[in-house]
Amino acid sequence: MAILSWDQNTYMPPAAAEARGHQLSLLGKLVHQKKTDPRLGELLEDLEKETASSSFDSDQAAIVRVAKRQYEEAQKVSADFMARFYRHITETTQVWLEAREANDFDKVAPYLKKTLELSLEYAGFFPEKEHVSDPLINRSDYGMKASTLRKLFQELRRELVPFVEAVTKKPASDRSSLVQSYPVQKQLDFSKEIIKQMGFDFNRGRVDLSAHPFMTRFAAGDIRITTRVNERDISEALFSTIHEAGHALYELGIRPEYDGTPLYDGTSSGVHESQSRLWENVIARSREFWTYFYPQLQATFPTQLGRVTLEEFYRAINHVKRSLIRTEADELTYNLHVIIRFDLELLMLEGKLRVEDLRDAWNERYQSDLGITPPDDRSGVLQDIHWYADFIGGQFQGYALGNILSCQFYEAALKDAPHIPEQIAHGDFTALHSWLKEQIYQHGSKYTADELIRRATGSELTIQPYLDYLRKKYSELYL
Amino acid sequence: MAILSWDQNTYMPPAAAEARGHQLSLLGKLVHQKKTDPRLGELLEDLEKETASSSFDSDQAAIVRVAKRQYEEAQKVSADFMARFYRHITETTQVWLEAREANDFDKVAPYLKKTLELSLEYAGFFPEKEHVSDPLINRSDYGMKASTLRKLFQELRRELVPFVEAVTKKPASDRSSLVQSYPVQKQLDFSKEIIKQMGFDFNRGRVDLSAHPFMTRFAAGDIRITTRVNERDISEALFSTIHEAGHALYELGIRPEYDGTPLYDGTSSGVHESQSRLWENVIARSREFWTYFYPQLQATFPTQLGRVTLEEFYRAINHVKRSLIRTEADELTYNLHVIIRFDLELLMLEGKLRVEDLRDAWNERYQSDLGITPPDDRSGVLQDIHWYADFIGGQFQGYALGNILSCQFYEAALKDAPHIPEQIAHGDFTALHSWLKEQIYQHGSKYTADELIRRATGSELTIQPYLDYLRKKYSELYL
């Protein structure tokens, strides 16, 4: 399924779309059958007994633990429900495309209403839940709870909203140097050169082009990313490639002996996103990073950047602006976009917000949190595919967690290896890479996100390092 | 499996090889299980009863007929045998690579001996066979018999050997214009332009690069070819691309309503190869074809071809030479290479030639048929992967049949539409394409090769049109 999706997004000819849909849906059914085969459950029971006396840190025990958890989760949801859900969702995505084209949320609202019902039905398969959203959050961020996240995000929002307001009152940095004509192939070559130096192994992976960049894995020796190149804006290729390479480094760094077991995977979407955001933002939007790479970038694009100083470039790539589109948002405002969506998901699932009123609620929150109101649905409630291609609930928290964790992990890394920034200024990523591999990458999904965070940082998930990082960086730049 | 193989040969990173092998072998096992599931047999029995009163030409009846044939063939061979065979073959291919590197047939001979035993064991699953080779031939050329092929090929050899001798006594045409420096991208673009004009639909397919060109199909709307480009020899990209496009046109032309049924496939390797060879040789090595395309080729490569006349180019691409390597052989000598292999396969299977003596037998036949003796194993008995990656038997007849049939079909097409060459000289392939679609393409595997040949040409398989074509073309060029 991974390779069919990769191909669908990179090379597939247009007329293949319908057949590819059937192929993926057939495979999905076969996979579900295998995943929920009672014989698998019996075998896992036996293995659980056999590993009962093993320590928690034993790989064998961890494999059984994770496999059993995945089996039980799959087992709870009826195959009939999933088939109904996928049929509904295929249609909804199609209607969303039309609604977006027509710039009219009302066209898709009835479908989204049905999606909400199905999301609640899904949650109903997990009677032991604390909050209706928890089973949906568990799908990608196992162990995270709506109650914890709501508290953290509220705190974050309380701090961020006034800080963003202060920063955006000041004149924004000039990013015109980024939006010139940059030959596509050169951008791609330069981006690949950067990620090679970061540690991306081209023997075990490759880079292709797609409309929406992503990372995928076919085996431990075959971890691929895609990127996109905008001839008119060099920041797209640079930061998309680095972002996806961050995801790839995580999976390339998992212990090779986990290949083919449930442990060869990232442990949660939040931790995965922390690795892409760490490289994309904390590292690749830092002065140190460009101290090393900027002279090379200038040499590659002398007419475009010959007269732009390192400091001007640094400010250009850290431009902050109140904006409407999540995927184009800068590092400082990004999590506000995410928290809006997370809160709206909870309200809908709790029955406190009707789908019919979603557009208004969306627009109000953009005004209150970011100080702007979407002029239309396309740049508002219709912008993200998530709710129109999956459940409502559990879709967005991973992005916010990723940003928060990127700083929590980096702070811990700096404590252990304070020379990381100095090394990076010389194009040397060894110390950072080693820390990440040791503390995060190698474990794959052996530990849950909670366990991993505690092991790597010595504390629970906390927003403090993230807030400290943003305050320090953006005060220096703007205040 | 098709997309995993395509990827393996086009884009897969090196370190993925081992895992890809496991993935393909697992899928192979699952496919075999489904193909031989007794429940499938029962369903086919029911369907056979239901379609018993349908006419032979009914699509429903044809689907059941072909599915049942495939089911019964798969059913006869034990899963255990296939597993043993694949394990042996994986190892043999590896040893062959080493033997070829060492230029020493003796290194792989013991493995080949085992392959011969396994090939005989395979044949043993089909007790009703007329000749031990027939079940192996049936795998790709259903219905063809060793006795028929041996007779045809003997006749062909009797005619070809003296004719090749006469032609190669004359001075060979000058092909130095082809072996200059030709920029790779321009070659690829030009080749794609040609096949587009031939009717290759880029909406339903694409062209990628691979070491060994091939065609593959993922769905009726997704039929892909690969090609290779040699910067130092323009003929490689041109004729490889046209050859594979010939295969693709066949499958692109199958009735769309057969998609997803066993009828959406070429009917045999011989008929499939007839379509690639028809376009590659009969059409794309003709004066008419280049009357249209040569001025464009000259305009694309003015420094290389500006002073080479159409007639000189035509002679260059129809250069004839006694050579050792099948894949590099010209149109005239090609089938002699194939017949040697076919005869040696039969002798081994009949127990008349020991594997230990294969090298000597090979070299003797090259001397008697082509007038040259391989100086080493690499340019002799070790050159083709076929015997080292599959059974002995049924591996080569399709190539010879393809050449023979390409002329038999073209003769029939000319009878129905004598203006085909005139159209082609104006870059118009409509008449030829329509005839092929009507008589061959659309039917997919509804009719067996035998049935298709009779329907399309009004006669049995015959070597006469092929011999007439070669005699006429090469007498005019060389005698």
PDB file of C-alpha atoms in Angstrom, chain A residues 271-384:
ATOM      1  CA  VAL A 271       7.247  12.513  18.065  1.00  0.00           C
ATOM      2  CA  HIS A 272       7.573  12.056  14.305  1.00  0.00           C
ATOM      3  CA  GLU A 273       6.640  15.649  13.701  1.00  0.00           C
ATOM      4  CA  SER A 274       9.080  16.762  16.402  1.00  0.00           C
ATOM      5  CA  GLN A 275      11.882  15.334  14.288  1.00  0.00           C
ATOM      6  CA  SER A 276      10.833  17.084  11.097  1.00  0.00           C
ATOM      7  CA  ARG A 277      10.217  20.377  12.891  1.00  0.00           C
ATOM      8  CA  LEU A 278      13.452  20.177  14.853  1.00  0.00           C
ATOM      9  CA  TRP A 279      15.447  20.048  11.638  1.00  0.00           C
ATOM     10  CA  GLU A 280      13.216  22.377   9.646  1.00  0.00           C
ATOM     11  CA  ASN A 281      12.878  25.115  12.252  1.00  0.00           C
ATOM     12  CA  VAL A 282      15.124  24.844  15.280  1.00  0.00           C
ATOM     13  CA  ILE A 283      18.145  23.867  13.165  1.00  0.00           C
ATOM     14  CA  ALA A 284      17.539  25.073   9.614  1.00  0.00           C
ATOM     15  CA  ARG A 285      16.166  28.474  10.599  1.00  0.00           C
ATOM     16  CA  SER A 286      19.074  29.153  12.940  1.00  0.00           C
ATOM     17  CA  ARG A 287      22.038  31.484  12.402  1.00  0.00           C
ATOM     18  CA  GLU A 288      24.486  28.623  12.974  1.00  0.00           C
ATOM     19  CA  PHE A 289      23.045  26.482  10.207  1.00  0.00           C
ATOM     20  CA  TRP A 290      23.349  29.223   7.625  1.00  0.00           C
ATOM     21  CA  THR A 291      26.731  30.374   8.891  1.00  0.00           C
ATOM     22  CA  TYR A 292      27.883  27.176   7.249  1.00  0.00           C
ATOM     23  CA  PHE A 293      25.471  26.808   4.298  1.00  0.00           C
ATOM     24  CA  TYR A 294      24.832  30.394   3.266  1.00  0.00           C
ATOM     25  CA  PRO A 295      28.164  30.969   1.493  1.00  0.00           C
ATOM     26  CA  GLN A 296      27.443  27.829  -0.547  1.00  0.00           C
ATOM     27  CA  LEU A 297      23.921  29.002  -1.286  1.00  0.00           C
ATOM     28  CA  GLN A 298      25.277  32.367  -2.399  1.00  0.00           C
ATOM     29  CA  ALA A 299      27.834  30.640  -4.627  1.00  0.00           C
ATOM     30  CA  THR A 300      25.038  28.569  -6.176  1.00  0.00           C
ATOM     31  CA  PHE A 301      22.798  31.583  -6.760  1.00  0.00           C
ATOM     32  CA  PRO A 302      25.201  34.518  -7.111  1.00  0.00           C
ATOM     33  CA  THR A 303      22.881  36.794  -9.098  1.00  0.00           C
ATOM     34  CA  GLN A 304      19.998  36.256  -6.700  1.00  0.00           C
ATOM     35  CA  LEU A 305      21.854  36.326  -3.360  1.00  0.00           C
ATOM     36  CA  GLY A 306      25.278  37.838  -4.047  1.00  0.00           C
ATOM     37  CA  ARG A 307      24.343  41.088  -2.366  1.00  0.00           C
ATOM     38  CA  VAL A 308      22.121  39.686   0.374  1.00  0.00           C
ATOM     39  CA  THR A 309      23.959  39.367   3.701  1.00  0.00           C
ATOM     40  CA  LEU A 310      23.735  36.335   5.977  1.00  0.00           C
ATOM     41  CA  GLU A 311      21.821  38.417   8.521  1.00  0.00           C
ATOM     42  CA  GLU A 312      19.342  39.614   5.894  1.00  0.00           C
ATOM     43  CA  PHE A 313      18.836  36.035   4.746  1.00  0.00           C
ATOM     44  CA  TYR A 314      18.376  34.883   8.349  1.00  0.00           C
ATOM     45  CA  ARG A 315      15.700  37.498   8.859  1.00  0.00           C
ATOM     46  CA  ALA A 316      14.022  36.658   5.565  1.00  0.00           C
ATOM     47  CA  ILE A 317      13.593  32.982   6.514  1.00  0.00           C
ATOM     48  CA  ASN A 318      12.226  34.032   9.922  1.00  0.00           C
ATOM     49  CA  HIS A 319       9.595  36.373   8.573  1.00  0.00           C
ATOM     50  CA  VAL A 320       6.482  36.463  10.809  1.00  0.00           C
ATOM     51  CA  LYS A 321       3.003  37.381   9.671  1.00  0.00           C
ATOM     52  CA  ARG A 322      -0.623  36.892  10.697  1.00  0.00           C
ATOM     53  CA  SER A 323      -1.841  34.548   8.002  1.00  0.00           C
ATOM     54  CA  LEU A 324      -4.803  32.405   7.099  1.00  0.00           C
ATOM     55  CA  ILE A 325      -3.245  29.247   5.727  1.00  0.00           C
ATOM     56  CA  ARG A 326      -1.778  26.736   8.176  1.00  0.00           C
ATOM     57  CA  THR A 327       0.668  25.139   5.741  1.00  0.00           C
ATOM     58  CA  GLU A 328       2.156  28.514   4.873  1.00  0.00           C
ATOM     59  CA  ALA A 329       2.330  29.760   8.453  1.00  0.00           C
ATOM     60  CA  ASP A 330       5.648  30.743  10.007  1.00  0.00           C
ATOM     61  CA  GLU A 331       7.188  29.009  12.996  1.00  0.00           C
ATOM     62  CA  LEU A 332       5.827  31.489  15.539  1.00  0.00           C
ATOM     63  CA  THR A 333       2.169  31.537  14.554  1.00  0.00           C
ATOM     64  CA  TYR A 334       1.897  27.914  13.368  1.00  0.00           C
ATOM     65  CA  ASN A 335       0.645  26.366  16.575  1.00  0.00           C
ATOM     66  CA  LEU A 336      -2.156  28.900  16.877  1.00  0.00           C
ATOM     67  CA  HIS A 337      -3.546  27.549  13.608  1.00  0.00           C
ATOM     68  CA  VAL A 338      -3.334  24.018  14.959  1.00  0.00           C
ATOM     69  CA  ILE A 339      -4.890  24.747  18.319  1.00  0.00           C
ATOM     70  CA  ILE A 340      -7.903  26.361  16.634  1.00  0.00           C
ATOM     71  CA  ARG A 341      -8.532  23.126  14.746  1.00  0.00           C
ATOM     72  CA  PHE A 342      -7.955  20.952  17.802  1.00  0.00           C
ATOM     73  CA  ASP A 343     -10.415  22.957  19.863  1.00  0.00           C
ATOM     74  CA  LEU A 344     -13.053  22.908  17.127  1.00  0.00           C
ATOM     75  CA  GLU A 345     -12.685  19.123  16.838  1.00  0.00           C
ATOM     76  CA  LEU A 346     -13.291  18.719  20.556  1.00  0.00           C
ATOM     77  CA  LEU A 347     -16.306  21.039  20.500  1.00  0.00           C
ATOM     78  CA  MET A 348     -17.894  19.123  17.633  1.00  0.00           C
ATOM     79  CA  LEU A 349     -17.251  15.752  19.255  1.00  0.00           C
ATOM     80  CA  GLU A 350     -18.630  16.999  22.569  1.00  0.00           C
ATOM     81  CA  GLY A 351     -21.807  18.135  20.793  1.00  0.00           C
ATOM     82  CA  LYS A 352     -21.122  21.761  21.674  1.00  0.00           C
ATOM     83  CA  LEU A 353     -20.616  22.909  18.096  1.00  0.00           C
ATOM     84  CA  ARG A 354     -22.846  21.939  15.183  1.00  0.00           C
ATOM     85  CA  VAL A 355     -21.229  21.293  11.820  1.00  0.00           C
ATOM     86  CA  GLU A 356     -23.559  23.923  10.349  1.00  0.00           C
ATOM     87  CA  ASP A 357     -21.906  26.489  12.624  1.00  0.00           C
ATOM     88  CA  LEU A 358     -18.330  25.372  11.991  1.00  0.00           C
ATOM     89  CA  ARG A 359     -17.535  28.088   9.465  1.00  0.00           C
ATOM     90  CA  ASP A 360     -18.577  30.859  11.846  1.00  0.00           C
ATOM     91  CA  ALA A 361     -16.736  29.315  14.754  1.00  0.00           C
ATOM     92  CA  TRP A 362     -13.623  28.983  12.594  1.00  0.00           C
ATOM     93  CA  ASN A 363     -13.755  32.570  11.457  1.00  0.00           C
ATOM     94  CA  GLU A 364     -14.327  33.893  14.976  1.00  0.00           C
ATOM     95  CA  ARG A 365     -11.351  32.013  16.332  1.00  0.00           C
ATOM     96  CA  TYR A 366      -9.093  33.311  13.544  1.00  0.00           C
ATOM     97  CA  GLN A 367     -10.152  36.815  14.472  1.00  0.00           C
ATOM     98  CA  SER A 368      -9.632  36.359  18.198  1.00  0.00           C
ATOM     99  CA  ASP A 369      -6.355  34.371  18.007  1.00  0.00           C
ATOM    100  CA  LEU A 370      -4.661  35.727  14.902  1.00  0.00           C
ATOM    101  CA  GLY A 371      -6.423  39.025  14.392  1.00  0.00           C
ATOM    102  CA  ILE A 372      -7.686  38.276  10.883  1.00  0.00           C
ATOM    103  CA  THR A 373     -10.855  36.838   9.402  1.00  0.00           C
ATOM    104  CA  PRO A 374     -10.855  34.581   6.350  1.00  0.00           C
ATOM    105  CA  PRO A 375     -12.510  36.375   3.426  1.00  0.00           C
ATOM    106  CA  ASP A 376     -13.865  33.082   2.089  1.00  0.00           C
ATOM    107  CA  ASP A 377     -14.188  29.364   2.863  1.00  0.00           C
ATOM    108  CA  ARG A 378     -11.290  28.356   0.681  1.00  0.00           C
ATOM    109  CA  SER A 379      -8.881  30.252   2.898  1.00  0.00           C
ATOM    110  CA  GLY A 380     -10.883  29.247   5.936  1.00  0.00           C
ATOM    111  CA  VAL A 381     -12.667  26.094   6.921  1.00  0.00           C
ATOM    112  CA  LEU A 382     -12.139  24.347   3.579  1.00  0.00           C
ATOM    113  CA  GLN A 383      -8.344  24.692   3.444  1.00  0.00           C
ATOM    114  CA  ASP A 384      -7.170  21.419   5.034  1.00  0.00           C
TER     115      ASP A 384
END
